[in-house]
Short mmCIF file of C-alpha atoms in Angstrom, two decimals:
data_model
loop_
_atom_site.label_atom_id
_atom_site.label_comp_id
_atom_site.label_asym_id
_atom_site.label_seq_id
_atom_site.Cartn_x
_atom_site.Cartn_y
_atom_site.Cartn_z
CA MET A 668 -9.64 35.37 55.97
CA ASN A 669 -11.56 32.16 55.74
CA LEU A 670 -13.38 33.75 52.58
CA ALA A 671 -9.97 34.57 51.17
CA SER A 672 -8.66 30.95 51.82
CA GLU A 673 -11.75 29.58 50.03
CA TRP A 674 -11.60 31.61 47.09
CA ILE A 675 -7.74 30.65 46.50
CA THR A 676 -8.48 27.15 47.32
CA ARG A 677 -11.31 27.16 44.58
CA GLY A 678 -9.12 29.05 41.87
CA VAL A 679 -6.15 26.60 42.45
CA SER A 680 -8.55 23.45 42.12
CA LYS A 681 -9.79 24.77 38.76
CA LEU A 682 -5.87 24.83 37.35
CA ARG A 683 -5.36 21.28 38.73
CA SER A 684 -6.21 18.23 36.46
CA PRO A 685 -9.59 16.68 37.41
CA GLU A 686 -9.62 13.41 39.35
CA PRO A 687 -8.54 10.47 37.07
CA VAL A 688 -11.40 8.01 36.60
CA GLN A 689 -10.76 4.62 38.13
CA SER A 690 -11.49 1.52 35.80
CA PRO A 691 -12.89 -1.61 37.20
CA ALA A 692 -10.52 -4.24 39.22
CA GLU A 693 -10.05 -7.34 38.10
CA GLY A 694 -8.62 -10.25 39.67
CA GLY A 695 -8.52 -8.63 43.09
CA LYS A 696 -6.11 -6.17 41.63
CA PRO A 697 -6.12 -2.35 42.52
CA ALA A 698 -8.34 -0.54 40.07
CA ALA A 699 -6.35 1.25 37.46
CA LYS A 700 -6.45 5.11 37.20
CA VAL A 701 -7.35 6.18 33.57
CA LEU A 702 -7.45 9.82 32.78
CA PRO A 703 -10.42 10.75 30.38
CA VAL A 704 -8.75 11.85 26.98
CA ARG A 705 -9.27 15.33 25.94
CA SER A 706 -9.87 16.68 22.59
CA THR A 707 -7.64 19.63 21.38
CA HIS A 708 -10.55 21.73 21.82
CA GLU A 709 -10.30 21.17 25.52
CA ARG A 710 -6.51 21.24 25.67
CA LEU A 711 -6.23 24.58 24.05
CA LYS A 712 -8.75 26.13 26.68
CA ALA A 713 -6.61 24.57 29.32
CA THR A 714 -3.71 25.70 31.78
CA LEU A 715 -2.06 22.46 32.75
CA ARG A 716 -0.91 19.29 30.89
CA ARG A 717 -2.72 16.28 31.98
CA GLY A 718 -2.00 12.50 31.85
CA ALA A 719 0.09 11.43 28.87
CA GLU A 720 -0.52 14.34 26.84
CA ALA A 721 2.86 15.34 24.68
CA LEU A 722 2.55 19.04 24.57
CA ALA A 723 1.57 21.23 27.50
CA PRO A 724 -1.45 23.79 26.37
CA ARG A 725 0.60 26.70 26.27
CA VAL A 726 2.82 24.95 23.47
CA LEU A 727 0.05 23.35 21.81
CA ARG A 728 -1.66 27.00 21.46
CA ARG A 729 1.58 28.22 19.83
CA LEU A 730 1.64 25.29 17.70
CA MET A 731 -1.69 25.96 16.52
CA GLU A 732 -0.99 29.73 15.77
CA ASP A 733 1.71 28.58 13.35
CA LEU A 734 -0.40 26.07 11.87
CA GLN A 735 -3.19 28.75 11.36
CA ALA A 736 -0.56 31.32 10.09
CA ALA A 737 0.55 28.77 7.38
CA SER A 738 -2.81 27.98 6.45
CA ALA A 739 -4.35 31.67 6.13
CA GLU A 740 -6.32 32.55 3.10
CA GLN A 741 -5.01 36.09 3.05
CA VAL A 742 -1.42 35.45 2.65
CA SER A 743 0.16 34.19 -0.56
CA GLU A 744 1.26 30.28 -1.39
CA VAL A 745 4.87 31.44 -1.16
CA GLU A 746 4.42 33.35 2.27
CA GLY A 747 2.50 30.21 3.64
CA GLY A 748 4.76 27.89 2.33
CA ARG A 749 7.60 29.79 4.38
CA ARG A 750 5.62 29.55 7.44
CA ALA A 751 4.81 25.98 7.01
CA LYS A 752 8.68 25.39 6.45
CA ASP A 753 8.94 26.70 10.08
CA VAL A 754 6.61 24.00 11.48
CA MET A 755 8.33 21.37 9.31
CA ASP A 756 11.49 22.45 11.00
CA TRP A 757 9.93 21.90 14.38
CA TYR A 758 8.45 18.90 13.29
CA ALA A 759 11.85 17.31 12.24
CA THR A 760 13.03 16.95 16.04
CA ALA A 761 9.85 16.67 17.65
CA PRO A 762 9.36 12.89 19.50
CA ALA A 763 6.44 11.16 18.44
CA GLY A 764 3.95 12.24 21.12
CA GLU A 765 4.39 15.75 20.02
CA ARG A 766 3.87 14.92 16.28
CA GLN A 767 0.83 13.16 16.97
CA ASP A 768 -0.37 16.15 18.80
CA LEU A 769 0.03 18.15 15.50
CA TRP A 770 -1.65 15.31 13.87
CA LEU A 771 -4.84 15.86 16.24
CA LEU A 772 -4.64 19.67 15.56
CA VAL A 773 -5.00 19.02 12.10
CA CYS A 774 -7.51 16.94 12.09
CA GLU A 775 -9.82 18.17 15.03
CA GLN A 776 -9.12 22.03 14.33
CA PHE A 777 -8.86 22.62 10.50
CA GLY A 778 -11.93 20.46 9.10
CA PRO A 779 -14.96 21.65 7.02
CA ASP A 780 -17.37 24.35 8.82
CA ALA A 781 -19.98 21.42 9.82
CA GLU A 782 -22.82 24.19 9.83
CA ARG A 783 -22.01 25.16 6.63
CA LEU A 784 -21.78 21.99 5.17
CA GLN A 785 -25.24 20.74 6.65
CA ARG A 786 -26.65 23.85 5.14
CA ALA A 787 -25.21 23.25 1.80
CA ARG A 788 -26.18 19.44 1.79
CA GLN A 789 -29.68 20.42 2.81
CA HIS A 790 -29.84 22.63 -0.14
CA TYR A 791 -28.79 20.01 -2.42
CA ASP A 792 -31.33 17.54 -1.01
CA GLU A 793 -33.82 19.85 -1.72
CA ALA A 794 -32.86 21.05 -5.26
CA ASP A 795 -35.92 20.87 -7.46
CA SER A 796 -34.25 21.18 -10.77
CA GLU A 797 -31.15 20.41 -12.68
CA LEU A 798 -29.87 23.95 -12.41
CA GLU A 799 -30.70 24.06 -8.97
CA ARG A 800 -28.79 20.67 -8.27
CA GLY A 801 -25.90 21.96 -10.26
CA GLN A 802 -25.53 25.00 -7.99
CA ALA A 803 -25.94 23.32 -4.92
CA GLU A 804 -23.45 20.80 -5.82
CA ILE A 805 -20.87 23.86 -6.28
CA ALA A 806 -22.15 25.14 -2.75
CA LEU A 807 -21.25 21.73 -1.77
CA ARG A 808 -17.91 21.33 -3.08
CA ARG A 809 -17.06 24.55 -1.60
CA ALA A 810 -18.40 23.73 1.90
CA LEU A 811 -16.28 20.37 1.63
CA SER A 812 -13.01 22.20 1.08
CA SER A 813 -11.25 22.83 4.56
CA ALA A 814 -8.53 24.84 5.89
CA ARG A 815 -6.83 21.46 6.27
CA THR A 816 -6.57 21.01 2.41
CA ARG A 817 -5.07 24.51 2.09
CA LEU A 818 -2.55 23.88 5.32
CA LEU A 819 -1.37 20.39 3.72
CA GLN A 820 -1.10 22.22 0.21
CA ARG A 821 1.07 25.03 2.06
CA PHE A 822 3.16 22.14 3.24
CA ALA A 823 4.01 20.96 -0.20
CA VAL A 824 5.33 24.37 -1.42
CA PRO A 825 8.91 24.70 0.06
CA ALA A 826 11.67 22.42 -0.95
CA GLY A 827 11.38 18.99 0.58
CA GLY A 828 7.49 19.70 1.31
CA MET A 829 6.18 16.49 -0.94
CA ARG A 830 8.91 14.39 0.94
CA PHE A 831 7.70 15.58 4.22
CA LEU A 832 4.05 14.88 3.71
CA LEU A 833 4.91 11.49 2.04
CA ASP A 834 6.86 10.74 5.12
CA LEU A 835 4.19 11.74 7.59
CA ARG A 836 1.58 9.62 5.97
CA ALA A 837 3.95 6.82 6.15
CA GLU A 838 4.13 7.24 10.24
CA LEU A 839 0.07 7.36 10.01
CA LEU A 840 0.00 4.15 8.14
CA ALA A 841 2.39 2.41 10.76
CA LEU A 842 -0.01 3.00 13.71
CA PRO A 843 -2.26 -0.03 14.55
CA LYS A 844 -5.63 0.08 12.32
CA SER A 845 -7.62 0.26 15.56
CA ASP A 846 -6.05 3.72 15.95
CA LYS A 847 -8.78 6.02 14.13
CA ARG A 848 -7.88 9.43 15.61
CA PHE A 849 -5.99 10.43 12.36
CA ALA A 850 -8.37 8.89 9.65
CA ALA A 851 -9.38 12.57 8.47
CA LEU A 852 -5.64 13.52 8.01
CA ASP A 853 -4.84 9.99 6.30
CA ALA A 854 -8.08 10.40 3.90
CA GLU A 855 -7.13 13.76 2.92
CA LEU A 856 -3.49 13.18 2.29
CA GLU A 857 -4.42 10.03 0.16
CA HIS A 858 -6.83 12.38 -1.84
CA LEU A 859 -4.01 14.96 -2.40
CA PHE A 860 -1.52 12.27 -3.60
CA SER A 861 -4.13 10.90 -5.82
CA THR A 862 -4.07 13.93 -7.89
CA TRP A 863 -0.63 15.25 -7.37
CA PHE A 864 0.70 11.77 -8.35
CA ASP A 865 -1.67 11.23 -11.14
CA VAL A 866 0.09 9.39 -14.16
CA ALA A 867 -0.31 12.48 -16.36
CA PHE A 868 2.37 13.97 -14.09
CA LEU A 869 5.13 11.43 -14.01
CA GLU A 870 7.79 10.67 -16.25
CA LEU A 871 8.72 7.15 -17.44
CA GLN A 872 12.87 6.78 -17.19
CA ARG A 873 14.75 3.85 -17.93
CA LEU A 874 17.31 2.84 -15.28
CA SER A 875 20.94 1.39 -16.41
CA TRP A 876 24.15 0.95 -15.08
CA ASP A 877 25.02 4.50 -16.44
CA SER A 878 22.58 6.02 -13.96
CA PRO A 879 23.91 7.71 -11.15
CA ALA A 880 25.13 5.90 -8.14
CA SER A 881 22.86 7.48 -5.93
CA LEU A 882 19.97 6.12 -7.88
CA LEU A 883 21.30 2.86 -8.07
CA GLU A 884 21.65 2.69 -4.42
CA LYS A 885 17.52 3.49 -4.36
CA LEU A 886 17.25 0.09 -6.62
CA ILE A 887 19.15 -1.95 -4.08
CA GLN A 888 17.43 -0.23 -1.37
CA TYR A 889 13.87 -0.58 -2.35
CA GLU A 890 13.74 -3.95 -4.05
CA ALA A 891 10.91 -5.94 -2.30
CA VAL A 892 10.57 -8.87 -4.27
CA HIS A 893 14.04 -10.40 -4.47
CA ASP A 894 16.86 -8.77 -2.72
CA ILE A 895 19.68 -7.34 -4.52
CA ARG A 896 22.76 -9.08 -2.92
CA SER A 897 25.70 -7.30 -4.26
CA TRP A 898 26.40 -4.46 -6.98
CA THR A 899 27.45 -7.42 -9.35
CA ASP A 900 23.77 -8.68 -8.90
CA LEU A 901 22.67 -5.45 -9.50
CA LYS A 902 24.50 -5.33 -12.82
CA ASN A 903 23.24 -8.66 -13.88
CA ARG A 904 19.68 -7.00 -13.62
CA LEU A 905 20.63 -4.03 -15.84
CA ASP A 906 22.52 -5.83 -18.58
CA SER A 907 21.79 -5.69 -22.03
CA ASP A 908 19.22 -8.56 -21.81
CA ARG A 909 17.22 -6.64 -19.27
CA ARG A 910 15.45 -3.51 -18.83
CA CYS A 911 14.55 -1.46 -15.71
CA TYR A 912 12.11 1.23 -15.53
CA GLY A 913 10.70 3.68 -13.04
CA PHE A 914 8.18 6.34 -12.51
CA PHE A 915 9.60 9.81 -11.33
CA HIS A 916 7.82 12.96 -9.96
CA PRO A 917 9.30 16.29 -10.80
CA ARG A 918 8.97 17.19 -7.09
CA LEU A 919 10.92 14.09 -5.98
CA PRO A 920 14.12 14.02 -8.42
CA GLY A 921 16.15 11.07 -8.35
CA GLU A 922 13.49 9.23 -6.47
CA PRO A 923 11.67 6.25 -8.21
CA LEU A 924 8.17 5.97 -6.85
CA ILE A 925 7.59 2.55 -8.34
CA PHE A 926 10.14 0.47 -10.59
CA VAL A 927 9.92 -2.66 -12.56
CA GLU A 928 12.47 -5.35 -13.70
CA VAL A 929 12.24 -6.89 -17.04
CA ALA A 930 14.04 -10.14 -18.74
CA LEU A 931 13.75 -10.08 -22.55
CA VAL A 932 13.72 -13.97 -23.13
CA ASP A 933 12.24 -16.18 -25.98
CA ASP A 934 9.46 -17.98 -23.69
CA LEU A 935 7.67 -17.89 -20.35
CA SER A 936 9.99 -18.09 -17.47
CA ASP A 937 9.12 -20.72 -14.98
CA SER A 938 12.03 -20.08 -12.56
CA ILE A 939 13.62 -17.33 -10.95
CA THR A 940 16.93 -18.73 -10.61
CA PRO A 941 18.18 -18.33 -14.23
CA LEU A 942 17.00 -15.00 -14.09
CA LEU A 943 19.16 -13.99 -11.31
CA ASP A 944 22.17 -16.18 -12.20
CA GLU A 945 24.90 -13.61 -12.48
CA SER A 946 27.04 -16.21 -14.22
CA ALA A 947 24.59 -16.94 -16.80
CA ALA A 948 25.47 -15.99 -20.52
CA THR A 949 23.46 -12.67 -21.94
CA ALA A 950 20.58 -13.58 -23.78
CA ASP A 951 20.43 -12.60 -27.61
CA ILE A 952 17.77 -9.88 -27.34
CA SER A 953 17.27 -9.77 -31.39
CA ARG A 954 15.44 -13.31 -30.81
CA ALA A 955 13.21 -11.95 -27.74
CA SER A 956 9.54 -12.51 -28.14
CA THR A 957 8.65 -12.41 -24.65
CA ALA A 958 9.08 -9.91 -22.02
CA ILE A 959 8.77 -11.20 -18.38
CA PHE A 960 8.33 -8.61 -15.45
CA TYR A 961 9.86 -10.40 -12.66
CA SER A 962 9.90 -7.62 -9.98
CA ILE A 963 7.67 -4.57 -9.12
CA SER A 964 8.36 -2.58 -6.07
CA ASN A 965 6.85 0.26 -4.55
CA THR A 966 9.06 2.53 -3.03
CA GLN A 967 6.99 5.13 -0.87
CA ALA A 968 4.91 3.61 2.03
CA GLY A 969 3.16 6.80 1.99
CA LEU A 970 1.51 6.49 -1.38
CA ARG A 971 -0.34 3.22 -0.33
CA GLY A 972 -3.85 3.39 -1.96
CA VAL A 973 -2.51 5.56 -4.68
CA SER A 974 -2.24 3.05 -7.76
CA PHE A 975 -0.01 3.78 -10.82
CA GLY A 976 1.10 0.10 -11.17
CA ASP A 977 -0.85 -0.71 -14.15
CA SER A 978 0.04 2.51 -16.12
CA LEU A 979 3.53 1.62 -15.43
CA ILE A 980 3.18 -1.92 -17.00
CA LYS A 981 1.27 -0.31 -20.06
CA HIS A 982 3.94 2.46 -20.45
CA VAL A 983 6.78 -0.14 -20.25
CA ALA A 984 5.05 -2.72 -22.72
CA GLN A 985 4.51 0.06 -25.05
CA THR A 986 8.24 1.36 -24.72
CA LEU A 987 9.52 -2.12 -25.29
CA SER A 988 7.26 -2.96 -28.23
CA ALA A 989 8.77 0.04 -30.19
CA GLU A 990 12.25 -0.77 -29.42
CA PHE A 991 11.85 -4.58 -30.08
CA PRO A 992 9.07 -5.16 -32.70
CA LYS A 993 9.29 -9.23 -32.10
CA LEU A 994 7.99 -8.83 -28.62
CA ARG A 995 4.77 -10.66 -28.60
CA THR A 996 4.10 -11.64 -24.87
CA PHE A 997 3.92 -9.57 -21.62
CA ALA A 998 4.05 -11.67 -18.39
CA THR A 999 5.25 -11.80 -14.91
CA LEU A 1000 6.83 -14.20 -12.90
CA SER A 1001 5.59 -13.63 -9.61
CA PRO A 1002 5.68 -15.05 -5.87
CA ILE A 1003 2.35 -16.12 -4.09
CA PRO A 1004 3.23 -14.42 -0.84
CA GLY A 1005 -0.07 -15.45 0.88
CA PHE A 1006 -0.53 -18.99 -0.30
CA ARG A 1007 1.26 -20.94 2.67
CA THR A 1008 -0.97 -18.74 5.50
CA TRP A 1009 -3.94 -19.26 3.35
CA LEU A 1010 -3.83 -23.05 3.08
CA ALA A 1011 -2.72 -23.58 6.90
CA LYS A 1012 -6.14 -21.80 7.60
CA ASN A 1013 -8.47 -23.05 4.78
CA GLY A 1014 -6.73 -26.17 3.25
CA THR A 1015 -8.79 -28.73 5.41
CA PRO A 1016 -12.39 -27.54 4.24
CA LEU A 1017 -10.95 -27.47 0.51
CA LEU A 1018 -9.26 -30.90 0.77
CA ALA A 1019 -12.79 -32.31 1.69
CA ARG A 1020 -13.96 -30.88 -1.71
CA MET A 1021 -11.12 -32.81 -3.53
CA ALA A 1022 -12.48 -35.58 -5.96
CA ASP A 1023 -12.24 -39.27 -4.80
CA LYS A 1024 -9.40 -40.42 -6.89
CA PRO A 1025 -7.06 -37.99 -6.28
CA ARG A 1026 -7.94 -37.65 -2.51
CA GLY A 1027 -7.36 -41.31 -2.23
CA GLU A 1028 -3.97 -40.93 -3.75
CA LEU A 1029 -3.09 -38.44 -1.46
CA ALA A 1030 -4.38 -40.22 1.56
CA ARG A 1031 -2.10 -43.15 0.72
CA ALA A 1032 0.98 -40.76 0.18
CA LEU A 1033 0.14 -39.06 3.61
CA GLY A 1034 -0.33 -42.36 5.34
CA ILE A 1035 -3.68 -41.63 6.04
CA ALA A 1036 -6.88 -44.30 5.90
CA PRO A 1037 -8.85 -43.52 2.87
CA LYS A 1038 -11.96 -43.00 4.72
CA LEU A 1039 -10.44 -40.40 7.22
CA PRO A 1040 -10.37 -36.53 6.51
CA LEU A 1041 -7.72 -35.02 5.19
CA ASP A 1042 -5.86 -32.37 7.60
CA ALA A 1043 -4.14 -29.67 5.95
CA ALA A 1044 -1.70 -29.72 8.97
CA VAL A 1045 -0.51 -33.27 7.68
CA LEU A 1046 -0.17 -31.77 3.92
CA LEU A 1047 1.78 -29.04 5.11
CA GLU A 1048 4.18 -31.27 7.00
CA ALA A 1049 4.69 -33.41 3.71
CA ALA A 1050 5.10 -30.14 1.73
CA GLU A 1051 8.13 -29.19 3.66
CA LYS A 1052 10.00 -31.37 1.38
CA ALA A 1053 8.34 -29.98 -1.70
CA ALA A 1054 11.54 -29.28 -3.55
CA GLN A 1055 12.26 -33.28 -3.26
CA LEU A 1056 9.05 -34.41 -4.48
CA PRO A 1057 8.89 -36.12 -7.94
CA GLN A 1058 6.64 -35.00 -10.74
CA ASN A 1059 3.78 -37.62 -10.47
CA SER A 1060 3.84 -37.06 -6.48
CA PRO A 1061 0.41 -36.69 -5.07
CA VAL A 1062 1.33 -34.26 -2.59
CA ARG A 1063 2.94 -32.27 -5.57
CA ARG A 1064 -0.41 -32.32 -7.62
CA ALA A 1065 -2.52 -31.59 -4.39
CA LEU A 1066 -0.26 -28.42 -3.66
CA LEU A 1067 -0.96 -27.29 -7.44
CA TRP A 1068 -4.63 -28.11 -6.96
CA CYS A 1069 -4.89 -26.08 -3.97
CA ALA A 1070 -2.83 -22.93 -5.34
CA ALA A 1071 -4.98 -23.24 -8.60
CA HIS A 1072 -8.08 -22.79 -6.25
CA TYR A 1073 -6.56 -19.77 -4.23
CA LEU A 1074 -5.40 -17.86 -7.44
CA GLY A 1075 -8.27 -18.68 -9.41
CA LYS A 1076 -11.42 -18.86 -6.86
CA GLU A 1077 -10.70 -17.19 -3.72
CA SER A 1078 -11.58 -13.81 -3.24
CA HIS A 1079 -13.00 -11.06 -0.49
CA ASN A 1080 -15.33 -8.54 -1.51
CA GLY A 1081 -14.93 -9.31 -5.30
CA ARG A 1082 -10.87 -8.90 -4.99
CA PRO A 1083 -8.39 -11.57 -5.04
CA LEU A 1084 -6.87 -12.80 -1.82
CA ASP A 1085 -3.26 -12.98 -2.59
CA PRO A 1086 -1.77 -9.43 -2.52
CA VAL A 1087 0.14 -9.79 -5.93
CA ALA A 1088 -2.74 -11.60 -7.71
CA ARG A 1089 -4.89 -8.54 -6.45
CA PHE A 1090 -2.49 -6.04 -8.03
CA HIS A 1091 -1.92 -7.77 -11.45
CA LEU A 1092 -5.38 -8.91 -11.81
CA GLY A 1093 -6.77 -5.63 -11.01
CA ASN A 1094 -4.62 -4.18 -13.83
CA GLY A 1095 -6.04 -6.55 -16.32
CA ALA A 1096 -3.77 -9.62 -16.18
CA ARG A 1097 -5.08 -13.15 -15.93
CA VAL A 1098 -3.60 -16.26 -14.23
CA GLU A 1099 -1.77 -17.60 -16.71
CA ARG A 1100 0.40 -20.59 -15.23
CA LEU A 1101 1.77 -22.40 -12.05
CA ASN A 1102 5.35 -23.13 -11.76
CA TRP A 1103 6.57 -25.84 -9.52
CA ALA A 1104 10.14 -24.89 -7.85
CA GLY A 1105 9.85 -21.51 -9.50
CA ASP A 1106 11.61 -19.93 -6.52
CA PRO A 1107 13.65 -22.21 -4.33
CA SER A 1108 14.93 -19.71 -1.83
CA ALA A 1109 14.12 -20.04 1.77
CA LYS A 1110 11.82 -16.86 1.33
CA GLY A 1111 10.00 -18.66 -1.77
CA ALA A 1112 9.52 -22.05 0.45
CA ARG A 1113 8.22 -20.09 3.56
CA GLN A 1114 5.72 -18.18 1.45
CA SER A 1115 4.44 -20.67 -1.14
CA PHE A 1116 6.56 -23.98 -0.97
CA GLY A 1117 8.62 -22.70 -3.97
CA LEU A 1118 5.52 -22.20 -6.20
CA MET A 1119 5.43 -19.14 -8.44
CA VAL A 1120 2.75 -17.94 -11.07
CA ASN A 1121 2.82 -16.15 -14.52
CA TYR A 1122 0.45 -13.38 -14.88
CA LEU A 1123 -0.32 -12.70 -18.58
CA TYR A 1124 -0.98 -9.20 -19.77
CA ASP A 1125 -2.71 -9.78 -23.27
CA LEU A 1126 -2.99 -5.95 -24.15
CA LYS A 1127 -5.86 -6.55 -26.09
CA LYS A 1128 -7.97 -8.25 -23.40
CA ILE A 1129 -6.90 -6.01 -20.58
CA ASP A 1130 -10.29 -4.28 -20.50
CA LYS A 1131 -12.36 -7.60 -20.87
CA HIS A 1132 -10.33 -9.18 -17.85
CA ARG A 1133 -11.13 -6.29 -15.68
CA GLY A 1134 -14.59 -6.74 -16.67
CA LEU A 1135 -14.69 -10.30 -15.60
CA LEU A 1136 -13.06 -9.47 -12.08
CA ALA A 1137 -15.44 -6.67 -11.71
CA GLN A 1138 -18.39 -9.23 -11.96
CA GLY A 1139 -16.57 -11.44 -9.45
CA ARG A 1140 -14.99 -13.70 -11.94
CA ILE A 1141 -11.26 -14.11 -11.55
CA PRO A 1142 -9.79 -14.41 -15.35
CA VAL A 1143 -7.80 -17.67 -15.64
CA SER A 1144 -6.07 -19.54 -18.52
CA ARG A 1145 -7.36 -23.04 -19.44
CA ASP A 1146 -4.35 -24.58 -17.89
CA ILE A 1147 -5.50 -23.03 -14.46
CA GLU A 1148 -9.29 -24.07 -15.34
CA SER A 1149 -7.96 -27.63 -15.57
CA LEU A 1150 -6.02 -27.73 -12.40
CA ILE A 1151 -8.93 -26.45 -10.47
CA LYS A 1152 -11.29 -28.96 -11.97
CA GLY A 1153 -8.69 -31.73 -10.97
#
């Protein structure tokens, strides 16, 4: 009897979760019990769920079988897509924790064969000739191809599959950056999307007041730069002197991936107010010489890192040139969303580099003794009344000087700091002109004290500007150069 009892006791103990690891006590408080995190390899072999694990091992194994069935090499794309649809249906009602268990399975169970990859890499490293290296490269590419790629491709087969994958990646990107558990899945999706959403597969469409209401509602929903306040506001943006274009993918009908709003005018715009004025008279487009891109909005969070904004601008510029031969200038009227935050952190050392004369004038305007260092906090406080500052105000001139430095000089790893500048300069534009009180809205004041900027797209110099940026030199106009020099 004693031997039987001991045998039962040992058997039951194997089914129980192991004792939790106690973390060191802090401040005299009892030590917290922390369960070690198990990989999906361990959980698939287990019997009982442990700690905060969402799916029990039995359910995790069943989900694993469903994923394997969807990705099986021997089944057709259609059959694989049908099986993937069953998983999508489960996913639609699964809570966040169970969804993350699926992500973990895809990351940890469907990656490349490590041993095969190591052999292929060694073969490539040891290749002695170009012929051998070419053959080794083919083997290496095949070794890098994984069941994960095939599984994700199967998810894209059924109706709604592309939408499913985009939303899945959007969920991944919403996680804290410190959470690296799903990095492989994110990288795989980004790679696939860069192919599936290549500009060669996208269609440029004009959006007008005659477009379907469901599509117009998408414009209101996704507008990210200047909120569309009403249907009247939207109608104004689609009037005869305006144009709106979007890129569409055949697997996402009626869903713009990115869209741009354009005003046809006779000069560079220096303020967003007249462009959004619903009561303003319609411009004579026969005299238009300038196309102002005043809002560009990405609509799919899951496509972060997949760039087609530059292609959109080029396509729109070509389309507009064909329709309006008098157009000569293509430029933006853009916000400067990172300026205020940057100035608060970096303004004090920047102000220390200001030339003696403007520095003395600014010090007097701020009520600071000329020999004392200028504190950015004092400048920021004075800038709260930016809209009321006269043209010759030293505070106004200082803000313009700082903004010119921010846009024309500040970068990180060769890329402009400001996200909007990064987008347009990366697409081959140059920083053309700063506009005081360009955006008097509360959002504009909060981001950049109301400052806006024109980025100029000189279609003949786009490659040159990109080349300068690649060398770490931000392309700017003479006006911006003069501002920087003070």
